[in-house]
mmCIF file with all atom_site columns, C-alpha atoms in Angstrom:
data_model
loop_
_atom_site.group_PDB
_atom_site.id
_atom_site.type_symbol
_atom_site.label_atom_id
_atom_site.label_alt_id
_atom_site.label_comp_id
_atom_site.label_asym_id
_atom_site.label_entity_id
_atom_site.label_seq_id
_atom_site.pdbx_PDB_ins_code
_atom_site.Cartn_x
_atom_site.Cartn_y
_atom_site.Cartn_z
_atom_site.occupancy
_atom_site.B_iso_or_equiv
_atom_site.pdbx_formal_charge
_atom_site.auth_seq_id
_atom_site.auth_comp_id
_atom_site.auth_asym_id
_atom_site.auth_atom_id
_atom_site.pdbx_PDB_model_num
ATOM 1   C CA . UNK A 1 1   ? 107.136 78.006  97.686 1.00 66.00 ? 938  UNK A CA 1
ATOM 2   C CA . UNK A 1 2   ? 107.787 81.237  95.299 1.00 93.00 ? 939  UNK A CA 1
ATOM 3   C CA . UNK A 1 3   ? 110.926 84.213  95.371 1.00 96.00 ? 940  UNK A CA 1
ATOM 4   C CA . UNK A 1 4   ? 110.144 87.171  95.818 1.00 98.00 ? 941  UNK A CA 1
ATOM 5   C CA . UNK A 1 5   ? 112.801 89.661  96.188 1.00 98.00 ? 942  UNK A CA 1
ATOM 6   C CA . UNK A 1 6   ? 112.614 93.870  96.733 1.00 98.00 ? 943  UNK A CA 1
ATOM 7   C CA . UNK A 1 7   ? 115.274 95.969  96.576 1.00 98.00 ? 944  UNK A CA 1
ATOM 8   C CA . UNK A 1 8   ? 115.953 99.862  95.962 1.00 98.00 ? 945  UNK A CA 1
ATOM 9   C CA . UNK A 1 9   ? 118.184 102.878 95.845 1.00 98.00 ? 946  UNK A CA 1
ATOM 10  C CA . UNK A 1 10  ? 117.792 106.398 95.658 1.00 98.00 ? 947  UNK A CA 1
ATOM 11  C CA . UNK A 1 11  ? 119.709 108.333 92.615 1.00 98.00 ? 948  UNK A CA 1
ATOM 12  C CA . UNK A 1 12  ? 120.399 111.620 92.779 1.00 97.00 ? 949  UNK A CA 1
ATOM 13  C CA . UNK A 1 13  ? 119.362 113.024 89.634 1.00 97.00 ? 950  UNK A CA 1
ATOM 14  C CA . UNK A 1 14  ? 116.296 114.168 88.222 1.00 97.00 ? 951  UNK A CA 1
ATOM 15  C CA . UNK A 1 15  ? 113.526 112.045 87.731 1.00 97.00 ? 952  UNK A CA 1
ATOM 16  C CA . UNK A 1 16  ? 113.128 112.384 83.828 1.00 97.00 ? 953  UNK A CA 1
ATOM 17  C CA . UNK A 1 17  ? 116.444 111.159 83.553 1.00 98.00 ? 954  UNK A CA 1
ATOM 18  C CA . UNK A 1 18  ? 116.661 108.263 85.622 1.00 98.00 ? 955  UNK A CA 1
ATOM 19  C CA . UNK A 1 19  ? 113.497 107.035 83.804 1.00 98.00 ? 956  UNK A CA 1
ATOM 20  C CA . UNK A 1 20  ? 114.495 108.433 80.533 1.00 98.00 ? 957  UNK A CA 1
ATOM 21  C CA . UNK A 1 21  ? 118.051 106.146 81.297 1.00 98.00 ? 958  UNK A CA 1
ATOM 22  C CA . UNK A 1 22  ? 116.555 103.290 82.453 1.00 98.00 ? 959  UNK A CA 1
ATOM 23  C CA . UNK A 1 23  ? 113.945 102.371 80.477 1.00 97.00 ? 960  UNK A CA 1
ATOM 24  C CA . UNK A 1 24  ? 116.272 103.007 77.168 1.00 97.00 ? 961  UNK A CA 1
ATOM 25  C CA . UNK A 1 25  ? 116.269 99.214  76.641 1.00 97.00 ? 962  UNK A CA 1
ATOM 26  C CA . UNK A 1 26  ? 118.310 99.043  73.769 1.00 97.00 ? 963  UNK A CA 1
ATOM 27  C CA . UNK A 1 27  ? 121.271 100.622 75.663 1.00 97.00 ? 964  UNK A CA 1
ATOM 28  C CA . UNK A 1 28  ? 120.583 98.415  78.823 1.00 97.00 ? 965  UNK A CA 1
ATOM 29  C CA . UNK A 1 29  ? 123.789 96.335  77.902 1.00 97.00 ? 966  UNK A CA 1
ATOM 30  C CA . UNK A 1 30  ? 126.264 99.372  78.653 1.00 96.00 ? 967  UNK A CA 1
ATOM 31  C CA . UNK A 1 31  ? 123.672 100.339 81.549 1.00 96.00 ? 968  UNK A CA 1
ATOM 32  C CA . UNK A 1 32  ? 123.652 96.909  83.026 1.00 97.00 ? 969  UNK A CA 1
ATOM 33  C CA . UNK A 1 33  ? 127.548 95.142  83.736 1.00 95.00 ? 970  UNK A CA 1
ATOM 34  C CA . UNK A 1 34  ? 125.517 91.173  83.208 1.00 93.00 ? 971  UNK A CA 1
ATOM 35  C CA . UNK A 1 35  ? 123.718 91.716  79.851 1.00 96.00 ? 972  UNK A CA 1
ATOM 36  C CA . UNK A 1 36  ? 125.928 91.081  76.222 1.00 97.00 ? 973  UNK A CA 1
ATOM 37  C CA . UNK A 1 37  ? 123.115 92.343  74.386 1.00 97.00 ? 974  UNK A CA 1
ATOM 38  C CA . UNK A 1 38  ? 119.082 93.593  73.726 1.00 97.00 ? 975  UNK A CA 1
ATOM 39  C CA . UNK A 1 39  ? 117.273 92.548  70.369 1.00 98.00 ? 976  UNK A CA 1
ATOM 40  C CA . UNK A 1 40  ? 113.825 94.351  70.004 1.00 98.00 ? 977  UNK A CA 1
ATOM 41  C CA . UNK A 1 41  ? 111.650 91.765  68.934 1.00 98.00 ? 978  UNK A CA 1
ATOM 42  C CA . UNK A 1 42  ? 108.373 93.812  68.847 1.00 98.00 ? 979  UNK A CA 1
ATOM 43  C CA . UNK A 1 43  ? 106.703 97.263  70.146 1.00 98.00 ? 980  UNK A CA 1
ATOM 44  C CA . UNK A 1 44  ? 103.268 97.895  70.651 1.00 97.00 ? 981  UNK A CA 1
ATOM 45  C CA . UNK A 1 45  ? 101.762 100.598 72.432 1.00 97.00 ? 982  UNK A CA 1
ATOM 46  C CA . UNK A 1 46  ? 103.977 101.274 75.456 1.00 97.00 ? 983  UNK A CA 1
ATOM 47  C CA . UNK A 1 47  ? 105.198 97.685  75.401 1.00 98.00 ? 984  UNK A CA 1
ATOM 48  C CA . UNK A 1 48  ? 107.989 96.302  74.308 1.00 98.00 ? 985  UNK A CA 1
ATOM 49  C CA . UNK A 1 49  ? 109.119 92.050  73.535 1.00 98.00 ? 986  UNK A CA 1
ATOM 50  C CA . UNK A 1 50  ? 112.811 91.947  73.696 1.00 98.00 ? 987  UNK A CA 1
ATOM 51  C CA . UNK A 1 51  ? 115.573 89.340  73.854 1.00 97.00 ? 988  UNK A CA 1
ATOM 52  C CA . UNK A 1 52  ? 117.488 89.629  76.407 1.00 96.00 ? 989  UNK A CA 1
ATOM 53  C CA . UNK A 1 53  ? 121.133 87.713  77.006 1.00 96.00 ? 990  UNK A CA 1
ATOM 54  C CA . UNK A 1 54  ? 123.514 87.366  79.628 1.00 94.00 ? 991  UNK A CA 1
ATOM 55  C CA . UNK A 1 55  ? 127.443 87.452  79.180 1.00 94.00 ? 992  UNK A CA 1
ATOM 56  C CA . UNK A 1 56  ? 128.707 83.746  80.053 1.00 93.00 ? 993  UNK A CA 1
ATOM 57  C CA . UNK A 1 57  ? 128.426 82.537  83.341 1.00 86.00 ? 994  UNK A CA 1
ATOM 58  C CA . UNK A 1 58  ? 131.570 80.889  85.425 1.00 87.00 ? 995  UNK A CA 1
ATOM 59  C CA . UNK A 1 59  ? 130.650 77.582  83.315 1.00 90.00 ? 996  UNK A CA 1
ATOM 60  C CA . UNK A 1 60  ? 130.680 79.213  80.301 1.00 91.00 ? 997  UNK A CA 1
ATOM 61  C CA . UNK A 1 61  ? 127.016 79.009  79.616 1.00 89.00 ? 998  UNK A CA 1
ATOM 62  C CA . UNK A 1 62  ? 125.188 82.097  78.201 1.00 92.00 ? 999  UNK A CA 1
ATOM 63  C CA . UNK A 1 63  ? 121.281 82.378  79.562 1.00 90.00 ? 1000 UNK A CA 1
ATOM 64  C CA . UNK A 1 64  ? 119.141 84.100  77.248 1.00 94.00 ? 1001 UNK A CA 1
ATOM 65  C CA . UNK A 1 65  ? 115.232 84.672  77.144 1.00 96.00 ? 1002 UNK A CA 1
ATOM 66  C CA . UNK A 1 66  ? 112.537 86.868  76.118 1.00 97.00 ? 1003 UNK A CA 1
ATOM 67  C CA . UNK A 1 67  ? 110.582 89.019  77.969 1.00 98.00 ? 1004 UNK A CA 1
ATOM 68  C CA . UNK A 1 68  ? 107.297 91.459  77.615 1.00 98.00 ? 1005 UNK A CA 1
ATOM 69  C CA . UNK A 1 69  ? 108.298 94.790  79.270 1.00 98.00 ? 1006 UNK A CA 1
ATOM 70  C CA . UNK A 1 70  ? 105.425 97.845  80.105 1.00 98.00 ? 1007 UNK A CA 1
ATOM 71  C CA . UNK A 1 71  ? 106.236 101.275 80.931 1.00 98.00 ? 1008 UNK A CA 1
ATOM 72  C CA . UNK A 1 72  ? 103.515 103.448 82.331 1.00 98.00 ? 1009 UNK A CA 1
ATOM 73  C CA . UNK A 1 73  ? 105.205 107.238 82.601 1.00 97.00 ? 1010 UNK A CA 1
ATOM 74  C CA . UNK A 1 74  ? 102.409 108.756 84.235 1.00 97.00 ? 1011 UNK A CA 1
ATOM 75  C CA . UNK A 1 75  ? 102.260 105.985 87.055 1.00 98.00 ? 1012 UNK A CA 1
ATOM 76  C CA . UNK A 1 76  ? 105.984 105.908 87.380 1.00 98.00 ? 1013 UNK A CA 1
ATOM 77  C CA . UNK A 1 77  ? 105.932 102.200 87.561 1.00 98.00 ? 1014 UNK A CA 1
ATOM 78  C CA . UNK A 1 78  ? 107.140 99.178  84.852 1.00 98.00 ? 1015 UNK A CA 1
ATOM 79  C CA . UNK A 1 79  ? 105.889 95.916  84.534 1.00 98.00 ? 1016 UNK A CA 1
ATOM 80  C CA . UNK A 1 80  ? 107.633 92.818  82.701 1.00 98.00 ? 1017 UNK A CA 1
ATOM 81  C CA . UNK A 1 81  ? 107.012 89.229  82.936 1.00 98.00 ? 1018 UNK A CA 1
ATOM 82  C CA . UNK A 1 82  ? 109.301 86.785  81.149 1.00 97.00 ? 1019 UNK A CA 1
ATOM 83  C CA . UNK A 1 83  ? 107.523 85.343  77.961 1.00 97.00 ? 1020 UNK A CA 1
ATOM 84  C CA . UNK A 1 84  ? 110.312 82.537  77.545 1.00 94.00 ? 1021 UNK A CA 1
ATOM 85  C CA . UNK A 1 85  ? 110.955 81.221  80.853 1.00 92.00 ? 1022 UNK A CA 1
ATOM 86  C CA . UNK A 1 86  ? 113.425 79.465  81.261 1.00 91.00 ? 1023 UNK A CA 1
ATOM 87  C CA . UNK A 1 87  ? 114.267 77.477  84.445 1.00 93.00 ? 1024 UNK A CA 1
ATOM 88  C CA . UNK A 1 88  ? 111.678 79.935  86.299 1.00 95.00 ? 1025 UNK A CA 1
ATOM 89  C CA . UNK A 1 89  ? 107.742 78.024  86.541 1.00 96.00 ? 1026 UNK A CA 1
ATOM 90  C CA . UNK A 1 90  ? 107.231 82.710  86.083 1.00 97.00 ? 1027 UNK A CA 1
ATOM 91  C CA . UNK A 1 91  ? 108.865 85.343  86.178 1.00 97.00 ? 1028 UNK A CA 1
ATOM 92  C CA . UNK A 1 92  ? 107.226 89.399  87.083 1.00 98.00 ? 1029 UNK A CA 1
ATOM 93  C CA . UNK A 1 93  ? 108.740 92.326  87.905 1.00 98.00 ? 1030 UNK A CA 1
ATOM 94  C CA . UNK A 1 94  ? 107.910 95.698  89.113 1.00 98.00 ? 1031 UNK A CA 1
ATOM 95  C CA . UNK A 1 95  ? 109.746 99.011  88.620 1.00 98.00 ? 1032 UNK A CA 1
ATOM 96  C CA . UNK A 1 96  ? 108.972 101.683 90.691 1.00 98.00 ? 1033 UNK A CA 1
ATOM 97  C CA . UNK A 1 97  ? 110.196 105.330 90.650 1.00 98.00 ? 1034 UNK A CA 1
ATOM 98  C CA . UNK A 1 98  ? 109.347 107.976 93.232 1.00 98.00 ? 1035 UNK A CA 1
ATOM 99  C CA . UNK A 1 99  ? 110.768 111.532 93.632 1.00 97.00 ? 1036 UNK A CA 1
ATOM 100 C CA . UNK A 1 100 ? 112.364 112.090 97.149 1.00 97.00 ? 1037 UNK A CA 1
ATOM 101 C CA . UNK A 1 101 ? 113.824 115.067 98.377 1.00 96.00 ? 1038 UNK A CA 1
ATOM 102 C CA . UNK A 1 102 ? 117.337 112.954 98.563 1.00 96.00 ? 1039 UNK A CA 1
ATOM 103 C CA . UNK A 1 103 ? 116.450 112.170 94.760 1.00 97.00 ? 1040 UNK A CA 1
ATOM 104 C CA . UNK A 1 104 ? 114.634 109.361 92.647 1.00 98.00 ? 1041 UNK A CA 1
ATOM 105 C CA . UNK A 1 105 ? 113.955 106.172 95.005 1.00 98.00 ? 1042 UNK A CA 1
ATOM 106 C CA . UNK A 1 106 ? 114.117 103.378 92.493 1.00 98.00 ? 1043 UNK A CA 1
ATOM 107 C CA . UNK A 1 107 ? 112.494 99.748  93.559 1.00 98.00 ? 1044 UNK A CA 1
ATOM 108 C CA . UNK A 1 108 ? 112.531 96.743  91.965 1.00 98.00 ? 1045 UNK A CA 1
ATOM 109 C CA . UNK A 1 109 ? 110.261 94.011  93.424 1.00 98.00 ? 1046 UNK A CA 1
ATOM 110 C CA . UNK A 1 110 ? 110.192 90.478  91.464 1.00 98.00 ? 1047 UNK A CA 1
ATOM 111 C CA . UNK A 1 111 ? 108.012 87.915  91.522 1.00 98.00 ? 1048 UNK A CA 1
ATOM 112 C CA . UNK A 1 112 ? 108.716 84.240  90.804 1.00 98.00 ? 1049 UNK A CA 1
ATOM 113 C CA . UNK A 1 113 ? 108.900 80.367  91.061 1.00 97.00 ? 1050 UNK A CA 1
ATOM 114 C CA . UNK A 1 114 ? 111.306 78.054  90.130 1.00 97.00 ? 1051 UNK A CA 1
ATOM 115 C CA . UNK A 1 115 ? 109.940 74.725  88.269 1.00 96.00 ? 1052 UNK A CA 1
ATOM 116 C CA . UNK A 1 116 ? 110.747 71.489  89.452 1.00 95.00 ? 1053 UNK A CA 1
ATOM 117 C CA . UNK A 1 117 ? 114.237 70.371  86.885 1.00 95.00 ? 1054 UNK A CA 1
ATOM 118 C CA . UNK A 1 118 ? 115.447 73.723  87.631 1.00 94.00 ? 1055 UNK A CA 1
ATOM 119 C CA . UNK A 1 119 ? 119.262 73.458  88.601 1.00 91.00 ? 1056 UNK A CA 1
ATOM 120 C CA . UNK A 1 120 ? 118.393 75.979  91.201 1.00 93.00 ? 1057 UNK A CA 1
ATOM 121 C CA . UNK A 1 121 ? 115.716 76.475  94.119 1.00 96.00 ? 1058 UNK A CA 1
ATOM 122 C CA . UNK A 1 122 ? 113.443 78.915  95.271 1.00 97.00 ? 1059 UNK A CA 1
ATOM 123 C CA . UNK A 1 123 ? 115.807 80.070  97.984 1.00 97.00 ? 1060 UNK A CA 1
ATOM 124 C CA . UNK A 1 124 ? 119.275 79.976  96.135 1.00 96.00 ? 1061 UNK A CA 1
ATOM 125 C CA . UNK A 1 125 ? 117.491 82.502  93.142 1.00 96.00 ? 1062 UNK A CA 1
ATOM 126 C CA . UNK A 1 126 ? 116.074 84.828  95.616 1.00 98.00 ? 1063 UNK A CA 1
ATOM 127 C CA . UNK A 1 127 ? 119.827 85.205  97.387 1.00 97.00 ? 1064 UNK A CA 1
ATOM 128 C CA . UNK A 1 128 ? 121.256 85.373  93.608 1.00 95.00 ? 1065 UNK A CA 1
ATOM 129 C CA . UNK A 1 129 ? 118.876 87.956  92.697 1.00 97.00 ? 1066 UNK A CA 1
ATOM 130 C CA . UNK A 1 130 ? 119.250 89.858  95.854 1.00 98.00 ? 1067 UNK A CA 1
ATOM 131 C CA . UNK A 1 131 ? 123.276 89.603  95.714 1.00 97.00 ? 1068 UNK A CA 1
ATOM 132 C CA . UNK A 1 132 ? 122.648 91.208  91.796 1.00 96.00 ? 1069 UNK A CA 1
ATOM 133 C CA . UNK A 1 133 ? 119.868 93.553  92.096 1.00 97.00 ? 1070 UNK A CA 1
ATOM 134 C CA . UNK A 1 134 ? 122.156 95.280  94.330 1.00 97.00 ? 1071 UNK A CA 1
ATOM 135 C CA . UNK A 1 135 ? 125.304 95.115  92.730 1.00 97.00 ? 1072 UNK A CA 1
ATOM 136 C CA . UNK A 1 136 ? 123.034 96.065  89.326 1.00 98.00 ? 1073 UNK A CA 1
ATOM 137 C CA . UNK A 1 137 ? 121.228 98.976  91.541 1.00 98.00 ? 1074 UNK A CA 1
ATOM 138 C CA . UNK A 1 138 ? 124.805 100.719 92.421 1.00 98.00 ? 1075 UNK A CA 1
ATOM 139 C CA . UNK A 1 139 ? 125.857 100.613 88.926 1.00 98.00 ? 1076 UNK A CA 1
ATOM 140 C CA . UNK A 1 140 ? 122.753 102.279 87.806 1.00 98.00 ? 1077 UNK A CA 1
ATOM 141 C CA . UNK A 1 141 ? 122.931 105.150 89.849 1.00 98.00 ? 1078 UNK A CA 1
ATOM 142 C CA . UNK A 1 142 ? 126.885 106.041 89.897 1.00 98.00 ? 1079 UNK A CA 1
ATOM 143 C CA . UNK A 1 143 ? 125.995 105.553 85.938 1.00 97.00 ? 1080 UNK A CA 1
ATOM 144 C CA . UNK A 1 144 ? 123.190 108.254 86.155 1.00 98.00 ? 1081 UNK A CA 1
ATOM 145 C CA . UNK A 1 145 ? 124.742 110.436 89.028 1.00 98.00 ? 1082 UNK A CA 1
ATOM 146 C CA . UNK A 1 146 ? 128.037 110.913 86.843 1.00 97.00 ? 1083 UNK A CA 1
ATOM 147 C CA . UNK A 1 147 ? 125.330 111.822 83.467 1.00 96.00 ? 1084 UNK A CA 1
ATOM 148 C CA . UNK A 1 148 ? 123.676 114.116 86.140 1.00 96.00 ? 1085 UNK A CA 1
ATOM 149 C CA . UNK A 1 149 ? 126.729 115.874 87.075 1.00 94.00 ? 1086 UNK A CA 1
ATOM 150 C CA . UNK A 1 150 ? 128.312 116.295 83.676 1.00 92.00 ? 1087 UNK A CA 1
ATOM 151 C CA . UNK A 1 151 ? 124.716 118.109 82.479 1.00 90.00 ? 1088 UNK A CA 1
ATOM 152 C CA . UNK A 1 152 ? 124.960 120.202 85.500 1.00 87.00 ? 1089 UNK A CA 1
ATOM 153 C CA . UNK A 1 153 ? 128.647 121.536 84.765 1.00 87.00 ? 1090 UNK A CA 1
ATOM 154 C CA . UNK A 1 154 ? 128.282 121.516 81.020 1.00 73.00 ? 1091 UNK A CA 1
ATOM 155 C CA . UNK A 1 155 ? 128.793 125.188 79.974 1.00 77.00 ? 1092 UNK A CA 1
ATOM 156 C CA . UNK A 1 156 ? 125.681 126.828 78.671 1.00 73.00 ? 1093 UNK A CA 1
ATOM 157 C CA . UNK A 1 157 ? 126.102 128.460 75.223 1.00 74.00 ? 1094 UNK A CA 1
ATOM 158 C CA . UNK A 1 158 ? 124.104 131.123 73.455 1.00 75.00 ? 1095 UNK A CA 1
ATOM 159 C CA . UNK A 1 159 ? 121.366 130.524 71.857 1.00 66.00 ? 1096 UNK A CA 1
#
């Protein structure tokens, strides 16, 4: 058996900046509330290797891995796969962005298997990641939505 989990919101704010926001990795640990920190490991093209880790769990213990990440701007869409994998057999995930007249719909869809000696199954991950993707997802957008308004009433000065 495999997880696979798919979950969205919509954002009102501009598309530009909801990508622009989101895919600024280095700043993903004031984005995100569950990540102490992003270390660029390498760029090439439009991807990007990055360490990514977690503030401690309940028990104290602090998950970190690495992970390949792909943008593609003109396709609206983001690929990563996790290149140190943990407790997860794989790991792949999908951004997708899509202008609505209600605002950006934003969908993450991941992709995954647990190995064997993982404390975890299958099933429990895809409820964890579920439970956080949305909890993540409604961070995100008040995040954005509050950036969105402050541009909006910002004062426009001479030029």
């Amino acid at each position: 058996m495999a997880g696979h989990t798919d979950n969205s919101i919509t954002v009102d704010a501009p598309l530009d900046l909801v990508w622009d926001i989101t895919n600024d990795i280095e700043k993903w640990p004031d984005l995100f509330s569950e990540y102490a920190s992003l270390e660029v490991l390498s760029r090439e093209g439009d991807s990007t290797t990055f360490r990514l880790t977690m503030h401690p769990d309940e028990s104290g213990k602090v998950w970190s891995w690495v992970s390949e990440r792909t943008v593609d701007r003109p396709g609206r869409t983001v690929r990563a796969r996790r290149v140190e994998t943990g407790p997860f057999d794989h790991m792949n995930i999908r951004w997708e962005y899509e202008e609505t007249p209600a605002g950006v719909h934003m969908r993450w869809v991941q992709d995954f298997a647990m190995k064997p000696d993982a404390p975890v199954d299958d099933a429990w991950m895809t409820d964890n990641i579920n439970r956080n993707s949305r909890i993540q997802m409604a961070l995100i957008r008040d995040r954005i939505e509050q950036v969105a308004r402050d541009r909006r009433s910002a004062p426009v000065l001479p030029g």
